[in-house]
Coordinates of C-alpha atoms in Angstrom, one line a residue:
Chain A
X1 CA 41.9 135.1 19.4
X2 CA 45.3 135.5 18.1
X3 CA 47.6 132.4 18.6
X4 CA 44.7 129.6 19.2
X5 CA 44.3 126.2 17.6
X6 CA 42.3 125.9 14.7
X7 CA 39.1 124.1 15.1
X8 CA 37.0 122.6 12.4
X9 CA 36.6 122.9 8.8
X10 CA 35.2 126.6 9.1
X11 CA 39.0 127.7 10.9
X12 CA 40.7 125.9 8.2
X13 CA 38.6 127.7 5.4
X14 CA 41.0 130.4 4.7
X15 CA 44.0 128.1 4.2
X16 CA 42.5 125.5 1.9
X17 CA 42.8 127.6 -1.4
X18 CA 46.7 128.6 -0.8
X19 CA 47.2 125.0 -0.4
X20 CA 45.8 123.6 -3.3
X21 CA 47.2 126.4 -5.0
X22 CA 50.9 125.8 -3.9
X23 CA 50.2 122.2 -4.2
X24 CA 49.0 122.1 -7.5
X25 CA 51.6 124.7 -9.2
X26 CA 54.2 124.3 -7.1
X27 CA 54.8 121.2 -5.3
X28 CA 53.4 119.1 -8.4
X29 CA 55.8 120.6 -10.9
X30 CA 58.7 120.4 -9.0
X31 CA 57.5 116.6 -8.5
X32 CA 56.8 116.6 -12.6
X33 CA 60.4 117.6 -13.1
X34 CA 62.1 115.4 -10.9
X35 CA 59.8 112.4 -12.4
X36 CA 61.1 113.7 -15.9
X37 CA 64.8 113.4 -15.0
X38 CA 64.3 109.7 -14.9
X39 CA 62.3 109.6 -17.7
X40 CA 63.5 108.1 -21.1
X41 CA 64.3 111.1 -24.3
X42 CA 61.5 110.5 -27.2
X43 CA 63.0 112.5 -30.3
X44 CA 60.7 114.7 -32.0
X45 CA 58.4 114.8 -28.6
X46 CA 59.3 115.7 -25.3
X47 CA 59.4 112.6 -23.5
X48 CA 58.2 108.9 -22.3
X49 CA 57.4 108.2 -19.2
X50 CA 59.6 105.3 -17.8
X51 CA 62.6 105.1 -15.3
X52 CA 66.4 105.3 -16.0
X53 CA 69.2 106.9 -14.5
X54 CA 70.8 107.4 -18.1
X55 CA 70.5 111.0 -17.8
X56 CA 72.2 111.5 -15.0
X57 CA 75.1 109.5 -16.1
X58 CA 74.9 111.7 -18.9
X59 CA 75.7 114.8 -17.1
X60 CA 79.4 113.2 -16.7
X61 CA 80.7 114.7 -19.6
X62 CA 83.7 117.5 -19.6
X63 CA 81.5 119.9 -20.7
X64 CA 79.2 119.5 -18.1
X65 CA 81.9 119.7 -15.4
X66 CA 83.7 122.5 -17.0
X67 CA 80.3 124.9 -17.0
X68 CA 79.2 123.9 -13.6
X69 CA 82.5 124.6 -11.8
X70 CA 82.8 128.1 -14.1
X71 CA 78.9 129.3 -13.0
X72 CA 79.9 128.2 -9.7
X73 CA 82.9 130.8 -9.7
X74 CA 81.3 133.5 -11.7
X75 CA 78.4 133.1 -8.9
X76 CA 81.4 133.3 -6.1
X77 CA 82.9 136.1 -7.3
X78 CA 80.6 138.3 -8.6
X79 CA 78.9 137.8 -4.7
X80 CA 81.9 138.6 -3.5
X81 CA 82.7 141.9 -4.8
X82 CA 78.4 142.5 -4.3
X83 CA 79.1 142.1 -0.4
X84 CA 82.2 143.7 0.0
X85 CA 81.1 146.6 -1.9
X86 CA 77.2 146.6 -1.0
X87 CA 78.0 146.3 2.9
X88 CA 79.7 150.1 3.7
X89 CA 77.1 151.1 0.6
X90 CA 74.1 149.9 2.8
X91 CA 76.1 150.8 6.1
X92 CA 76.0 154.8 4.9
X93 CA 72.4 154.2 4.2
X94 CA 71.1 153.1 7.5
X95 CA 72.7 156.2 9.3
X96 CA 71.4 159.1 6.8
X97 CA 67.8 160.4 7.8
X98 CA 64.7 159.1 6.9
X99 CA 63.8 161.1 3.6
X100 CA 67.3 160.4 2.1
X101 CA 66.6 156.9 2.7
X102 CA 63.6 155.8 1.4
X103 CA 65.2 158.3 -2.0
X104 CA 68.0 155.7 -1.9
X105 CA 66.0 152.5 -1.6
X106 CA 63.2 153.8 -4.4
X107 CA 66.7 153.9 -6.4
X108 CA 67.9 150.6 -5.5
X109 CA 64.5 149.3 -6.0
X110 CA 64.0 150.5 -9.7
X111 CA 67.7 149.0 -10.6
X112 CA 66.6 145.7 -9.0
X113 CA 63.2 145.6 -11.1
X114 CA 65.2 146.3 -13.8
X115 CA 64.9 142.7 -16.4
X116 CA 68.1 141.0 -17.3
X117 CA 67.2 141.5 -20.9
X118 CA 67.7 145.6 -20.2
X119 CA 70.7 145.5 -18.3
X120 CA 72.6 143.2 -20.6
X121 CA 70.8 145.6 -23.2
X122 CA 72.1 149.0 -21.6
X123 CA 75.8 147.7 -20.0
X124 CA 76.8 146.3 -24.2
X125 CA 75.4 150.0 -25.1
X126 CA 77.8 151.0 -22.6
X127 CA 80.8 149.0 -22.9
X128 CA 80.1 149.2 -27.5
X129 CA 82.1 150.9 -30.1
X130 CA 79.5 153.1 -31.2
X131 CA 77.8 154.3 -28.0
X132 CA 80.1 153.7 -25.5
X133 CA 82.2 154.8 -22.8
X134 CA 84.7 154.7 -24.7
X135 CA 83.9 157.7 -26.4
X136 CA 84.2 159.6 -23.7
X137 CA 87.5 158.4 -22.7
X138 CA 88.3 159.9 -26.4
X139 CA 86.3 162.6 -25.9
X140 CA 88.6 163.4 -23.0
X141 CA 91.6 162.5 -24.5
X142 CA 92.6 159.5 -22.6
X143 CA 92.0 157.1 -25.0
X144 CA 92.8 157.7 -29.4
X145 CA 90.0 155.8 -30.6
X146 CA 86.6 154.1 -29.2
X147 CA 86.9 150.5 -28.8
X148 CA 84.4 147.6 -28.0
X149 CA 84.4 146.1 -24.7
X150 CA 81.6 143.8 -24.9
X151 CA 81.3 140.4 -25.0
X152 CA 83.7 139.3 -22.3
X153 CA 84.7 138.3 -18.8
X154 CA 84.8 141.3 -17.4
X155 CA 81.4 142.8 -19.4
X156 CA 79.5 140.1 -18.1
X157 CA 81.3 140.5 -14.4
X158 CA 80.2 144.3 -14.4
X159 CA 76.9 143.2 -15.9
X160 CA 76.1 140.3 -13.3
X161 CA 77.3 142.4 -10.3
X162 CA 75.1 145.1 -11.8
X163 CA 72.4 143.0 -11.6
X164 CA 73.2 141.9 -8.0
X165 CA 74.4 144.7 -6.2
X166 CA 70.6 146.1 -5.7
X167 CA 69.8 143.0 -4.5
X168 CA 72.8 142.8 -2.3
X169 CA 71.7 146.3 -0.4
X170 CA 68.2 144.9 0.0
X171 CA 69.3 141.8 1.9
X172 CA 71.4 143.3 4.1
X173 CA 69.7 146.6 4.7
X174 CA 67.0 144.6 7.8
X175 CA 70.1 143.6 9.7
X176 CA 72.2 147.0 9.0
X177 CA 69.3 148.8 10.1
X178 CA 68.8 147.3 13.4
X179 CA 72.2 147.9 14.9
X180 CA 72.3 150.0 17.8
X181 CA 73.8 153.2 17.1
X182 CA 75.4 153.1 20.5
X183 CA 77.7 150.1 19.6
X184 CA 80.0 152.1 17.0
X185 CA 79.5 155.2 19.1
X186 CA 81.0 153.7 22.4
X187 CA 83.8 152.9 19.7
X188 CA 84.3 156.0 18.7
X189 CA 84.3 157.6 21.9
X190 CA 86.6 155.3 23.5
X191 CA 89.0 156.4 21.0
X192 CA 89.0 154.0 17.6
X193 CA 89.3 155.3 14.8
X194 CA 86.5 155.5 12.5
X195 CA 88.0 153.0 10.2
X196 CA 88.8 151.1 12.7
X197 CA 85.1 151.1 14.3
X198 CA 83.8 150.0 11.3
X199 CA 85.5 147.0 10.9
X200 CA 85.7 145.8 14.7
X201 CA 82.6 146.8 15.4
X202 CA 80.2 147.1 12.3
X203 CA 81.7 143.8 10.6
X204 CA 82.4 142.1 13.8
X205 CA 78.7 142.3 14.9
X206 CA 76.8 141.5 11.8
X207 CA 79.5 138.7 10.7
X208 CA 76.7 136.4 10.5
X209 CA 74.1 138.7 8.5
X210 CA 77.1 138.7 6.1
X211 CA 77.7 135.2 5.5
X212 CA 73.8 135.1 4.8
X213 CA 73.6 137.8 2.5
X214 CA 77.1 136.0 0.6
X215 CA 74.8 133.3 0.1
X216 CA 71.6 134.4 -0.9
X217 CA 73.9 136.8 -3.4
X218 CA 75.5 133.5 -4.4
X219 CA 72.5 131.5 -5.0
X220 CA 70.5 134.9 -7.1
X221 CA 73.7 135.3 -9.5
X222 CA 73.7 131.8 -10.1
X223 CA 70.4 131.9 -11.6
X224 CA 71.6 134.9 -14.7
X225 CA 70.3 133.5 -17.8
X226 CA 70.2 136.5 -19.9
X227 CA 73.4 138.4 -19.2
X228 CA 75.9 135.2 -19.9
X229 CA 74.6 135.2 -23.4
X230 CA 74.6 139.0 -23.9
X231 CA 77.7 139.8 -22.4
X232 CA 79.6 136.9 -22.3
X233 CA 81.5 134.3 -25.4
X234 CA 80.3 131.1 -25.6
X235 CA 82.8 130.1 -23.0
X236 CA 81.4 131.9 -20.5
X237 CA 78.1 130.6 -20.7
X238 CA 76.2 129.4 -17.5
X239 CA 74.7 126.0 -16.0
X240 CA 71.4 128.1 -16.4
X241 CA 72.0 128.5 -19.9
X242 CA 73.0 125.1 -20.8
X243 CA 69.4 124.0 -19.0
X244 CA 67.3 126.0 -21.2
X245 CA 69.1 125.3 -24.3
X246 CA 69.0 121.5 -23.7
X247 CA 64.8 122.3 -22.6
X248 CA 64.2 124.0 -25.6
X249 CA 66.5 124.2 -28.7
X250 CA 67.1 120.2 -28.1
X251 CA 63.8 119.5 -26.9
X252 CA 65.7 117.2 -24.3
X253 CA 63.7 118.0 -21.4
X254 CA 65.2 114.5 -19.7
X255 CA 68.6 115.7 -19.5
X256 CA 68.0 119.5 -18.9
X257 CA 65.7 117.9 -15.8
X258 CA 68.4 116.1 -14.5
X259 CA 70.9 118.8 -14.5
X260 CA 68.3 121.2 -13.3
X261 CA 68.3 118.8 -10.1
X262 CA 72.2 118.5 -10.0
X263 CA 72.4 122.0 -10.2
X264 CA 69.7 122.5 -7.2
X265 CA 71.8 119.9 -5.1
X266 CA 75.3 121.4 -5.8
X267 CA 74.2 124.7 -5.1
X268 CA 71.8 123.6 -1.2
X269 CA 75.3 122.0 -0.7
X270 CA 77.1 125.0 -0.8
X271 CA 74.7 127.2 0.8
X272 CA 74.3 124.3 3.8
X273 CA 78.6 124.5 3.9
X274 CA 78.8 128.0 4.1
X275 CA 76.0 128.3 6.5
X276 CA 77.9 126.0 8.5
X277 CA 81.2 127.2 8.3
X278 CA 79.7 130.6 9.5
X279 CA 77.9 128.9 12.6
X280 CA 81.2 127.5 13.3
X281 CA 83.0 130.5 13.1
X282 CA 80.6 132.4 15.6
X283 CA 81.1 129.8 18.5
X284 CA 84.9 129.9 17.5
X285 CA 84.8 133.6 18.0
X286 CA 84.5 136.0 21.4
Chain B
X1 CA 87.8 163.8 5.7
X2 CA 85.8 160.9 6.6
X3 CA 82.6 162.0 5.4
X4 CA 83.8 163.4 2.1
X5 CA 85.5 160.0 1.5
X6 CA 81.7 158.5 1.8
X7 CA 80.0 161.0 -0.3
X8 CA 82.3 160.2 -2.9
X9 CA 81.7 156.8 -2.0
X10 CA 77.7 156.9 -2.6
X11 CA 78.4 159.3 -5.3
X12 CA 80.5 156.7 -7.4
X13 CA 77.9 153.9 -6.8
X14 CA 75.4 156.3 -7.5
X15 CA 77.1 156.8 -11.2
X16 CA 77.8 153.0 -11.7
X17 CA 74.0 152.6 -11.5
X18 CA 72.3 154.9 -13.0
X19 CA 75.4 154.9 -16.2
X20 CA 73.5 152.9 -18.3
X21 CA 70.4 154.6 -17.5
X22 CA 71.9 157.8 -19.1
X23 CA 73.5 156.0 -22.3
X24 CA 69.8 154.2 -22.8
X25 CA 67.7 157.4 -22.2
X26 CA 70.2 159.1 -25.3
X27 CA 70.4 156.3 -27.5
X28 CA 66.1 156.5 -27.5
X29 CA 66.1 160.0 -28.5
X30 CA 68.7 159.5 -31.8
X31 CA 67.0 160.8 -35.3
X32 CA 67.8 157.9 -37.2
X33 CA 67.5 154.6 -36.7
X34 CA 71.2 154.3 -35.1
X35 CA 72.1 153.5 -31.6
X36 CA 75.0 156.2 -31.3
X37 CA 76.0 158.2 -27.6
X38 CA 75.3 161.0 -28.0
X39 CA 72.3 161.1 -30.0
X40 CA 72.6 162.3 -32.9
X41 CA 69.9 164.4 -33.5
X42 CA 66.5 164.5 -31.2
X43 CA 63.6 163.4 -31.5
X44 CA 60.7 161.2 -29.7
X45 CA 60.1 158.7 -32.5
X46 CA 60.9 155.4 -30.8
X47 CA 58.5 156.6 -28.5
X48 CA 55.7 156.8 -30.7
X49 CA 56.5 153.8 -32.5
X50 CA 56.4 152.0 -29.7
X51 CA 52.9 153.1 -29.3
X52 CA 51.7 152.3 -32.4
X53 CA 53.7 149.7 -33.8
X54 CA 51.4 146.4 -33.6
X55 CA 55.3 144.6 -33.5
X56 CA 55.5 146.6 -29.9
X57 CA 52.0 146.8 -29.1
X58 CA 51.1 143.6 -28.7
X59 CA 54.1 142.4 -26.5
X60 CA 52.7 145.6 -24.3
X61 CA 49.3 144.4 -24.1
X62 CA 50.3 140.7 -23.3
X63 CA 53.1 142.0 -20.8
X64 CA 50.1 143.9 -18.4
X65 CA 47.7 141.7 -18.9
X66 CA 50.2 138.9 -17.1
X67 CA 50.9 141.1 -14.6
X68 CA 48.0 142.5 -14.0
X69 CA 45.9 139.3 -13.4
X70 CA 49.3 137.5 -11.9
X71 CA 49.6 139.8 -8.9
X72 CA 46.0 139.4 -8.5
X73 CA 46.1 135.4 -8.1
X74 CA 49.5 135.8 -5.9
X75 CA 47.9 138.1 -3.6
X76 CA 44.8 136.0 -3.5
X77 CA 47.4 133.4 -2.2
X78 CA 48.9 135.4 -0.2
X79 CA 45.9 136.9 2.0
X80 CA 44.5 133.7 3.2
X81 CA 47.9 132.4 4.0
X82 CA 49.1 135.3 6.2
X83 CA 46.2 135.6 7.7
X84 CA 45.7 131.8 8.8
X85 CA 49.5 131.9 9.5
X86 CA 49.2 135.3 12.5
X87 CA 45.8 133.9 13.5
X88 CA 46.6 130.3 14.4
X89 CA 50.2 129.5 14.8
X90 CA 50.2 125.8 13.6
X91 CA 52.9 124.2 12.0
X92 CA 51.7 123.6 8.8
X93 CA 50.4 127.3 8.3
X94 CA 54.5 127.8 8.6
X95 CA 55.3 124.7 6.0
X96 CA 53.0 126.9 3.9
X97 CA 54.4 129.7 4.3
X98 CA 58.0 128.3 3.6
X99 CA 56.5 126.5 0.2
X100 CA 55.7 130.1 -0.6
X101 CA 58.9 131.6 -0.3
X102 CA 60.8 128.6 -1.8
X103 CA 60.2 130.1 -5.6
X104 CA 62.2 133.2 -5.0
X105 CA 65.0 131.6 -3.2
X106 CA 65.7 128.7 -6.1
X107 CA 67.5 129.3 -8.9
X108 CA 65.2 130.7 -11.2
X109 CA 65.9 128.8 -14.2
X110 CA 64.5 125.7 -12.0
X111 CA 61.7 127.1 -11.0
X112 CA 60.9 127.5 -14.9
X113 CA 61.9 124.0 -15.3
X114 CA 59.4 122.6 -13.2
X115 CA 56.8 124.6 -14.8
X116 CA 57.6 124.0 -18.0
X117 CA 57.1 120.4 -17.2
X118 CA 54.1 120.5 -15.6
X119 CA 52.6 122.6 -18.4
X120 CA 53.3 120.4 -21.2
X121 CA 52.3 117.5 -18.9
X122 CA 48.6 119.4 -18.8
X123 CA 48.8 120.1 -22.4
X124 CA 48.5 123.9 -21.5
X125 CA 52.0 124.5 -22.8
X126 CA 52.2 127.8 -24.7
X127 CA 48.9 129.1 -23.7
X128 CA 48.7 133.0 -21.9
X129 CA 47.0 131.0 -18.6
X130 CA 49.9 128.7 -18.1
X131 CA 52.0 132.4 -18.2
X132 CA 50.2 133.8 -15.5
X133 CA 49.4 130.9 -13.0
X134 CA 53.4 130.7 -13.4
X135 CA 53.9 134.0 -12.7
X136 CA 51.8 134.2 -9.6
X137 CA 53.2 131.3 -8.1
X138 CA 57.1 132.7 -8.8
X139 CA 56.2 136.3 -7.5
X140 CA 53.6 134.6 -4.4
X141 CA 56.9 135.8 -1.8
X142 CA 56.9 139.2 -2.3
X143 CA 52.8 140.0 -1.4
X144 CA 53.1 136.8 1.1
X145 CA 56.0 138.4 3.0
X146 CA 54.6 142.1 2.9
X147 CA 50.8 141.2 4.3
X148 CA 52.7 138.8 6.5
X149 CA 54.5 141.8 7.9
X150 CA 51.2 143.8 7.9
X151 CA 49.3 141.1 10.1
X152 CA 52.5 141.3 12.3
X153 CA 52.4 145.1 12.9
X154 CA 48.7 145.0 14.2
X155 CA 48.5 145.7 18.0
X156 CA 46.2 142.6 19.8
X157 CA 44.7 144.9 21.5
X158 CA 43.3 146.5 18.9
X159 CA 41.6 143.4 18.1
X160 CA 40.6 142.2 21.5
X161 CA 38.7 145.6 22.4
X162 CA 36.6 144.8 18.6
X163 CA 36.1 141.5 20.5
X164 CA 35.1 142.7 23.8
X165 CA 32.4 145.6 22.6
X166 CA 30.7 142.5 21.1
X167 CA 31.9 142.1 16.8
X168 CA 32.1 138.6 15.1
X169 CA 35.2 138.1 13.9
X170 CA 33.8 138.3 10.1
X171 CA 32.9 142.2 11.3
X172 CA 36.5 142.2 13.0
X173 CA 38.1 141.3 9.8
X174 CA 35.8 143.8 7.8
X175 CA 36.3 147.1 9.9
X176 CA 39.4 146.2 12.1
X177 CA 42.3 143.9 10.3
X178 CA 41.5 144.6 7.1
X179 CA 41.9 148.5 6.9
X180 CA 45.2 148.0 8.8
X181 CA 46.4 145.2 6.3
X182 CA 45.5 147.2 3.1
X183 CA 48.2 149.4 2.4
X184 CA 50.8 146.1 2.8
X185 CA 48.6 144.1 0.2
X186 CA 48.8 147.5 -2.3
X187 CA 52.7 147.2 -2.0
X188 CA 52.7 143.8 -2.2
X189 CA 50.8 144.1 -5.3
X190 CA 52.9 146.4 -6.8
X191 CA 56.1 144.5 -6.1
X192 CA 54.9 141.2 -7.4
X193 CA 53.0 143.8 -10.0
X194 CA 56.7 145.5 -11.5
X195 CA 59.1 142.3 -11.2
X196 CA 56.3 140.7 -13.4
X197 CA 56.5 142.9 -16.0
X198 CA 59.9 142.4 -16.3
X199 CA 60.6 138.8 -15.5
X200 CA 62.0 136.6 -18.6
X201 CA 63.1 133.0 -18.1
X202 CA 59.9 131.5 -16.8
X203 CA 57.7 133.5 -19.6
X204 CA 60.2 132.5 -22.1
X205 CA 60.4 128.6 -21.0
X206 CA 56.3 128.3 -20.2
X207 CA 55.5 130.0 -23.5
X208 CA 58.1 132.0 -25.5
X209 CA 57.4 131.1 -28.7
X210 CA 53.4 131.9 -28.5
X211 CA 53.2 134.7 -25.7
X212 CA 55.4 137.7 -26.1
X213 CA 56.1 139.3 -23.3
X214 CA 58.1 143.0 -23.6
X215 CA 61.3 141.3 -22.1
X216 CA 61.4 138.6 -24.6
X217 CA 60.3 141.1 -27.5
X218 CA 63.1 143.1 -26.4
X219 CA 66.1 139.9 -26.0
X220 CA 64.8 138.9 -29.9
X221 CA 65.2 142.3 -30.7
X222 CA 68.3 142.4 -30.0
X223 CA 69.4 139.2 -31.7
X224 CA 68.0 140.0 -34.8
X225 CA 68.6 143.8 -35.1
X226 CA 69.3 146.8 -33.0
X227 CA 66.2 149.5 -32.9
X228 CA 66.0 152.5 -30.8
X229 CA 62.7 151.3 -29.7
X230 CA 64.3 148.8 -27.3
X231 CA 65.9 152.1 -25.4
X232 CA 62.8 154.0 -25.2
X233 CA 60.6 150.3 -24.0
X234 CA 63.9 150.3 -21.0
X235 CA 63.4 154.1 -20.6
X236 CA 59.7 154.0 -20.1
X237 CA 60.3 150.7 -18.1
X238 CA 62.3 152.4 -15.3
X239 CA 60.1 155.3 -15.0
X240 CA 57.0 153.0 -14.4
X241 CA 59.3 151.3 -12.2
X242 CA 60.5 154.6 -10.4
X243 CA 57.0 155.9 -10.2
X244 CA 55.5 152.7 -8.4
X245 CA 58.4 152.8 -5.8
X246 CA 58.0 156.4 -5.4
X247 CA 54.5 156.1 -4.4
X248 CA 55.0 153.4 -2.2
X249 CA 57.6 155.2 -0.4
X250 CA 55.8 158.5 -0.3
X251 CA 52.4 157.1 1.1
X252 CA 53.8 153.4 2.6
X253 CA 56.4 153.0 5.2
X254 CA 59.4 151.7 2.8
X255 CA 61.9 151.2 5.3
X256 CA 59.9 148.9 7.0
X257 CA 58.6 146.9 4.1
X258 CA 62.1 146.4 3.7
X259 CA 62.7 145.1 6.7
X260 CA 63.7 148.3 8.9
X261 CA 63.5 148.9 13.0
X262 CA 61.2 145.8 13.5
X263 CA 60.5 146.2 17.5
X264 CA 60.4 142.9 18.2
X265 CA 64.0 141.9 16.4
X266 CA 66.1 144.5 18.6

């Protein structure tokens, strides 16, 4: 039974209602927003429908440039320090026993449900005057008096990767976990050192999974909304912020439509590249 | 030498995480109506007014109603789909099944986008429904992949021998498939179930300014004025969290929800 061609309406029963549904509330308002990124602006309404490209010639402003290529680096780096760190992190996890590991991933899984509203929340109580860690860098007499790090670069850096690093685990746990034992035993036995194993062997083998976990990392951080404006100044505010705000406070949906769409493009570009460069790297390699 | 290095490894990370955790958890148990670490003073105030404040209560209601009936309509998706999908292996059960996980992979704030233009295109802009059909469709990947992995883990022969002693396959489905499916559609449930709950740019952009959800009750809160009861919502909100994960890893397989020792990858 399993594996056979559907035959006849009865067979296709089951699939008709997640069709329309994906259809209807998926495909149709991704089509609705690209439509709207050629529509025309109507002030005081959302929009007309018509056809122009005005909107995207709008997006050439310096402002525009200067925001996409910042989210694009705050996405870069913050993945950057998620895999590097997350990968040893999820390493030790695959090789404890069982119990121990689904403790661990309960953990990681509460962090990762966690909204951006309560990290951004919980890392400003952190990095603030009043309740901070700062205090107990007085408290232990490394510090003379509590200051305020929050906003900033480096708040909203800790905050993002705070947000990601959960994530980060998660996608490269499946991979992790299915690596033979065997292969950084034989290592070991032949006589490299542990370090050494782990970075022939481990990172060697799963090169790939890594290069599709720095993306998937990449493309998730790129979508923080919350912690830019919690966190961050002004300046460091993201693509995804400059979308909604153009949505909703200036009720240019238009604009924030065609942006939305640059932003998709820019960002499957990337992802396509690196995916690439990976593949390329692999039949380079041994 | 090596091993201690890794404990203090995982012990470090461990602290990273859970660091805010501990500042929130004191800040909600200050006396007054301060945000100071360490509390000064305990007591469970912020608790209770978060129970009985109609400001908080209401945000409360709206936020499990959406997830409640959201996780419902994605794992009504989701059933039919996997199923179809491990039944017949057709293309377009697999265009499907890609649609479905396209939502999570996007950029968020697109995702939103897109609703919020089809929304006021429908005129339903700003009502609970438009919330919630959002919702489901965003959080359709996480019951779609689970069941999908549930359908997977069922042994053929299982189903053939139903086959062979003589049950239609509506009574195969009944008595066979669908016990052996169920515990993947209660996780799936309660992943789509949790991220709901807290999920804020496509509530705020399909209805913000009408439906209150907690997370955007708590992101004006903290524009217009620091309260306690925003530490003991987050507080309460990882516990509920915490709990659901617990159960699913003491009564489901978690490592293999998550994508653990699948046979057929090694």
């Amino acid at each position: 039974m399993i594996g056979e061609k559907p035959r006849g309406l009865r067979a296709h029963l089951p699939v008709i209602y997640p069709a329309l549904m994906l259809g209807i509330f998926f495909v149709v308002p991704f089509g609705t927003m690209v439509a709207v990124s050629f529509f025309h602006r109507q002030p005081g309404a959302f929009y007309l429908p018509g056809f122009e490209l005005g909107n995207y010639r709008a997006l050439y402003t310096a402002l525009f440039g200067r925001v996409l290529v910042f989210s694009l680096f705050l996405a870069g780096l913050s993945a950057a320090v998620c895999v590097s760190l997350g990968f040893p992190f999820t390493y030790f996890i695959t090789r404890m026993q069982r119990r121990a590991q689904v403790v661990w991933l309960v953990i990681l899984l509460s962090v990762l449900s966690l909204s951006e509203v309560i990290i951004g929340f919980a890392r400003s109580l952190l990095l603030s005057r009043t309740a901070g860690l700062s205090n107990l860098l007085v408290w232990l007499g490394l510090m003379d008096q509590p200051a305020s790090w929050s906003p900033g670069f480096m708040a909203l850096l800790l905050g993002i990767c705070y947000l990601a690093f959960p994530y980060t685990v998660l996608v490269l746990y499946p991979p992790l976990s299915r690596l033979d034992p065997a292969r950084p035993e034989a290592a070991l036995t032949l006589g490299a050192s542990p370090l050494r194993t782990f970075f022939t062997v481990v990172v060697g083998s799963l090169r790939n999974a890594i290069v599709a976990a720095f993306v998937m990392v990449f493309v998730f951080t790129l979508g923080a909304y919350l912690l830019p404006q919690l966190l961050g100044r002004p300046q460091h505010w993201t693509l995804s912020v400059l979308i909604t705000d153009q949505a909703i406070y200036q009720s240019n949906m238009p604009l924030s439509a065609a942006m939305a769409i640059f932003f998709m493009a820019v960002s499957l570009l990337l992802v396509a590249l690196t995916m690439y460069a990976g593949q390329e790297k692999r039949a380079a390699g041994p | 030498m090596n091993k201690a290095l890794r404990y203090i490894f995982l012990g470090v990370v461990l602290a990273i995480m859970s660091g805010p955790l501990v500042v929130v958890c004191g800040v909600s148990l200050n006396a007054k109506k301060r945000l100071f670490f360490p509390p000064e003073g305990l007591s469970l105030r912020w608790y209770v007014e978060l129970l009985t404040q109609s400001e908080w209560l209401i945000p409360v209601k709206n936020s499990l109603t959406i997830a409640t009936s959201s996780s419902c309509i994605a794992l009504s998706i989701a059933l039919p789909l996997a199923y179809f999908l491990w039944r017949y292996r057709v293309f377009y059960a697999r265009a499907l099944f890609t649609l479905g996980i396209s939502p999570f992979i996007l950029p968020p704030v697109i995702t939103a986008l897109g609703f919020l233009s089809f929304w006021v295109t429908t005129g339903l802009y700003g009502k609970m429904i438009a919330t919630m059909i959002s919702h489901a469709i965003f959080f359709v990947t996480l019951p779609l992949v689970t069941i999908a992995l549930g359908f997977e883990s069922i042994d053929p022969a299982i189903v053939e021998a139903a086959e062979t002693m003589g049950a239609d396959s509506r009574t195969v489905f009944r008595t066979v498939i669908f016990p052996m499916v169920r515990p993947y559609m209660i996780s799936g449930y309660a992943f789509a179930f949790v991220l709901s709950l807290n999920e804020y740019i496509v509530a705020y952009m399909v209805a913000g300014f009408t439906v209150e959800t907690l997370p955007i009750k708590i992101f004006n809160a903290l524009r217009y004025g620091y309260t306690p009861v925003m530490a003991s919502v987050t507080v309460v909100f990882v516990l509920l969290a915490a709990l659901i994960f617990g159960l699913i890893g003491r009564f489901g397989d978690l490592p293999k929800l998550l994508g653990a020792l699948n046979p057929e990858n090694n």
